[in-house]
Amino acid sequence: MEPVTLTTERLVLRAFTPADIDETYEACQDADTQRWTTIPSPYARTDAEGFVTRMVPDGWRHDTEYTFAVRPRGGGPLIAAASLHHPRSGAWEVGFWTAKEHRGSGYMTEIVLALARWAFTDLGCNRLEWRAEVGNTASRAVAEKAGFTFEGTLRGALLNKATLRDCWVGALLPGDIGLSSIQPYLPARDAQAGRDGKG
């Protein structure tokens, strides 16, 4: 796929370009970003260069990962990176990080919802998944604010820094944000009862 540009009320999401390398490098020096994401740690300038000039374009070219640099609509600093990746059986997974100085502004919830709408309307996605290492409460808060349903903990399902770690998993379906699904959805009776509080 050729890279696309998405906009929200406050933000522009577009593919990374070489002009983003310096800010990517700086943002990825943050200890929390290195701790909770799978980026290299320590994070070198060559890591930023490889991400921007090879990994991002390859993902778009091979339809395996669509990664966006996020900036304010009127121009300004790099706020975040977000991607849709690991497509399988009509499902995609969302991943993201926010530059430290831009956390707490609701940007990532806005970004995740923009990616979800695009995935559900243009990519044939019928289920958007979110995963984060157990303990990454900031990522979980974003997912919950965006409407994801928490589905549980997967043991040893996240490889980070050469170590398998337990991760949380959640999902967003088109109907969760007022969109129609490509296929009809028939929830399990027990699952529906649980959501209705009828156990």
CSV table of C-alpha atoms in Angstrom, one decimal:
chain,number,residue,atom,x,y,z
A,1,MET,CA,0.0,0.0,0.0
A,2,GLU,CA,1.1,3.5,-0.7
A,3,PRO,CA,1.3,5.5,2.6
A,4,VAL,CA,-1.8,7.5,3.5
A,5,THR,CA,-2.3,10.5,5.7
A,6,LEU,CA,-5.0,10.6,8.3
A,7,THR,CA,-6.3,13.6,10.3
A,8,THR,CA,-8.1,14.1,13.5
A,9,GLU,CA,-9.5,17.2,15.2
A,10,ARG,CA,-6.0,18.1,16.4
A,11,LEU,CA,-3.5,15.9,14.7
A,12,VAL,CA,-2.0,14.7,11.4
A,13,LEU,CA,-0.9,11.1,11.0
A,14,ARG,CA,1.5,10.5,8.1
A,15,ALA,CA,4.3,8.1,7.2
A,16,PHE,CA,7.7,8.9,8.7
A,17,THR,CA,10.3,10.6,6.6
A,18,PRO,CA,14.0,11.2,7.1
A,19,ALA,CA,13.2,14.6,8.5
A,20,ASP,CA,11.7,12.7,11.5
A,21,ILE,CA,14.9,10.9,12.5
A,22,ASP,CA,16.3,13.4,15.0
A,23,GLU,CA,13.0,13.8,16.9
A,24,THR,CA,12.4,10.0,16.9
A,25,TYR,CA,15.9,9.5,18.4
A,26,GLU,CA,15.2,12.1,21.1
A,27,ALA,CA,11.7,10.8,21.9
A,28,CYS,CA,13.1,7.2,22.2
A,29,GLN,CA,15.6,8.2,24.9
A,30,ASP,CA,12.8,8.2,27.4
A,31,ALA,CA,13.2,5.5,30.0
A,32,ASP,CA,9.5,4.5,30.0
A,33,THR,CA,9.4,4.2,26.2
A,34,GLN,CA,12.4,1.9,26.3
A,35,ARG,CA,11.0,-0.1,29.3
A,36,TRP,CA,7.5,-0.7,28.0
A,37,THR,CA,8.0,-1.0,24.2
A,38,THR,CA,10.1,-3.4,22.1
A,39,ILE,CA,12.4,-0.6,20.8
A,40,PRO,CA,16.1,-1.2,21.5
A,41,SER,CA,17.6,-0.1,24.8
A,42,PRO,CA,19.8,1.8,24.8
A,43,TYR,CA,18.4,3.5,21.7
A,44,ALA,CA,21.1,4.8,19.3
A,45,ARG,CA,20.7,7.2,16.4
A,46,THR,CA,21.3,4.3,14.0
A,47,ASP,CA,18.2,2.7,15.5
A,48,ALA,CA,16.1,5.8,14.6
A,49,GLU,CA,17.6,5.8,11.1
A,50,GLY,CA,16.8,2.1,10.6
A,51,PHE,CA,13.3,2.6,11.9
A,52,VAL,CA,12.5,5.6,9.7
A,53,THR,CA,14.4,4.6,6.5
A,54,ARG,CA,13.9,0.9,6.4
A,55,MET,CA,11.4,-0.5,8.8
A,56,VAL,CA,8.6,2.0,8.2
A,57,PRO,CA,8.8,1.9,4.4
A,58,ASP,CA,9.1,-1.9,4.3
A,59,GLY,CA,6.0,-2.2,6.4
A,60,TRP,CA,4.0,-0.1,4.0
A,61,ARG,CA,5.5,-1.8,0.9
A,62,HIS,CA,4.8,-5.3,2.2
A,63,ASP,CA,1.4,-4.6,3.9
A,64,THR,CA,2.7,-5.9,7.2
A,65,GLU,CA,2.8,-2.7,9.2
A,66,TYR,CA,1.4,0.8,8.7
A,67,THR,CA,3.3,3.2,10.9
A,68,PHE,CA,2.5,6.9,11.3
A,69,ALA,CA,4.4,9.9,12.7
A,70,VAL,CA,1.9,12.1,14.5
A,71,ARG,CA,2.2,15.9,14.7
A,72,PRO,CA,-0.2,18.8,15.4
A,73,ARG,CA,-2.5,19.8,12.4
A,74,GLY,CA,-1.0,23.2,12.3
A,75,GLY,CA,2.6,21.9,12.4
A,76,GLY,CA,4.8,21.4,15.3
A,77,PRO,CA,6.8,18.7,17.1
A,78,LEU,CA,6.6,15.0,16.8
A,79,ILE,CA,4.0,13.9,19.3
A,80,ALA,CA,3.9,10.2,18.9
A,81,ALA,CA,4.3,7.1,16.7
A,82,ALA,CA,1.5,4.6,16.1
A,83,SER,CA,1.0,1.6,13.9
A,84,LEU,CA,-1.3,-1.1,12.8
A,85,HIS,CA,0.6,-4.4,12.5
A,86,HIS,CA,0.5,-8.2,12.4
A,87,PRO,CA,-2.5,-8.6,10.1
A,88,ARG,CA,-4.1,-12.0,10.5
A,89,SER,CA,-7.6,-13.4,9.7
A,90,GLY,CA,-9.2,-10.0,9.4
A,91,ALA,CA,-7.6,-8.6,12.6
A,92,TRP,CA,-4.9,-6.0,13.1
A,93,GLU,CA,-2.9,-5.0,16.2
A,94,VAL,CA,-2.4,-1.4,17.3
A,95,GLY,CA,0.9,-0.3,18.8
A,96,PHE,CA,2.1,3.2,20.0
A,97,TRP,CA,4.3,5.4,22.0
A,98,THR,CA,3.9,9.1,23.0
A,99,ALA,CA,6.8,11.5,23.4
A,100,LYS,CA,7.1,12.2,27.2
A,101,GLU,CA,6.2,15.9,27.0
A,102,HIS,CA,3.0,15.1,25.2
A,103,ARG,CA,1.5,12.5,27.5
A,104,GLY,CA,-1.7,13.3,29.4
A,105,SER,CA,-3.3,15.4,26.7
A,106,GLY,CA,-5.6,12.7,25.3
A,107,TYR,CA,-3.6,12.5,22.0
A,108,MET,CA,-3.1,8.8,22.0
A,109,THR,CA,-6.7,8.0,22.5
A,110,GLU,CA,-7.5,10.3,19.6
A,111,ILE,CA,-4.8,8.6,17.5
A,112,VAL,CA,-6.0,5.0,18.3
A,113,LEU,CA,-9.6,5.9,17.4
A,114,ALA,CA,-8.5,7.4,14.1
A,115,LEU,CA,-6.5,4.2,13.3
A,116,ALA,CA,-9.4,2.0,14.3
A,117,ARG,CA,-11.9,3.9,12.1
A,118,TRP,CA,-9.4,3.6,9.2
A,119,ALA,CA,-8.8,-0.1,9.8
A,120,PHE,CA,-12.5,-0.9,10.0
A,121,THR,CA,-13.6,1.2,7.0
A,122,ASP,CA,-10.6,0.8,4.6
A,123,LEU,CA,-8.6,-2.2,5.6
A,124,GLY,CA,-11.3,-4.9,6.0
A,125,CYS,CA,-10.4,-5.2,9.6
A,126,ASN,CA,-13.1,-6.9,11.8
A,127,ARG,CA,-11.2,-6.9,15.1
A,128,LEU,CA,-8.5,-4.5,16.4
A,129,GLU,CA,-6.3,-5.9,19.1
A,130,TRP,CA,-4.2,-4.2,21.7
A,131,ARG,CA,-1.4,-5.9,23.7
A,132,ALA,CA,0.9,-4.5,26.4
A,133,GLU,CA,3.2,-6.0,28.9
A,134,VAL,CA,1.5,-6.6,32.3
A,135,GLY,CA,2.1,-3.5,34.4
A,136,ASN,CA,2.0,-1.0,31.5
A,137,THR,CA,-0.9,0.9,33.0
A,138,ALA,CA,-0.5,3.9,30.8
A,139,SER,CA,-1.1,1.9,27.7
A,140,ARG,CA,-4.0,0.1,29.3
A,141,ALA,CA,-5.6,3.4,30.2
A,142,VAL,CA,-5.4,4.5,26.5
A,143,ALA,CA,-6.9,1.3,25.3
A,144,GLU,CA,-9.8,1.5,27.8
A,145,LYS,CA,-10.5,5.1,27.0
A,146,ALA,CA,-10.6,4.2,23.3
A,147,GLY,CA,-13.3,1.6,24.1
A,148,PHE,CA,-11.2,-1.7,24.0
A,149,THR,CA,-12.6,-4.6,26.0
A,150,PHE,CA,-10.0,-6.1,28.3
A,151,GLU,CA,-9.9,-9.8,27.5
A,152,GLY,CA,-7.2,-11.2,29.8
A,153,THR,CA,-3.6,-12.0,30.3
A,154,LEU,CA,-1.5,-14.1,27.9
A,155,ARG,CA,1.4,-15.9,29.5
A,156,GLY,CA,4.8,-15.5,27.8
A,157,ALA,CA,3.2,-13.9,24.8
A,158,LEU,CA,5.4,-10.7,24.4
A,159,LEU,CA,9.0,-10.9,23.5
A,160,ASN,CA,10.8,-7.8,24.8
A,161,LYS,CA,14.5,-7.3,25.4
A,162,ALA,CA,15.1,-11.0,24.7
A,163,THR,CA,12.7,-12.1,27.4
A,164,LEU,CA,9.2,-13.6,27.1
A,165,ARG,CA,6.8,-11.6,29.2
A,166,ASP,CA,3.1,-11.9,30.2
A,167,CYS,CA,0.9,-9.4,28.4
A,168,TRP,CA,-2.6,-8.0,28.6
A,169,VAL,CA,-4.8,-8.3,25.6
A,170,GLY,CA,-7.9,-6.3,24.6
A,171,ALA,CA,-10.0,-5.9,21.5
A,172,LEU,CA,-12.1,-3.3,19.8
A,173,LEU,CA,-14.9,-4.3,17.3
A,174,PRO,CA,-16.5,-2.0,14.8
A,175,GLY,CA,-19.7,-1.8,16.7
A,176,ASP,CA,-17.8,-0.6,19.8
A,177,ILE,CA,-17.3,2.8,18.0
A,178,GLY,CA,-20.6,2.9,16.1
A,179,LEU,CA,-19.4,1.3,12.8
A,180,SER,CA,-20.8,-1.7,10.9
A,181,SER,CA,-18.9,-5.0,10.8
A,182,ILE,CA,-18.0,-6.7,7.6
A,183,GLN,CA,-19.4,-9.9,8.9
A,184,PRO,CA,-22.2,-10.4,11.4
A,185,TYR,CA,-21.1,-10.9,15.0
A,186,LEU,CA,-22.8,-13.4,17.3
A,187,PRO,CA,-21.4,-13.1,20.8
A,188,ALA,CA,-21.3,-16.2,23.0
A,189,ARG,CA,-24.3,-16.3,25.3
A,190,ASP,CA,-22.1,-16.5,28.5
A,191,ALA,CA,-20.0,-13.6,27.3
A,192,GLN,CA,-23.1,-11.4,26.6
A,193,ALA,CA,-24.5,-12.3,30.0
A,194,GLY,CA,-21.3,-11.3,31.7
A,195,ARG,CA,-21.3,-8.0,30.0
A,196,ASP,CA,-24.9,-7.4,31.0
A,197,GLY,CA,-24.0,-8.3,34.6
A,198,LYS,CA,-26.3,-11.4,34.5
A,199,GLY,CA,-23.5,-14.0,35.1
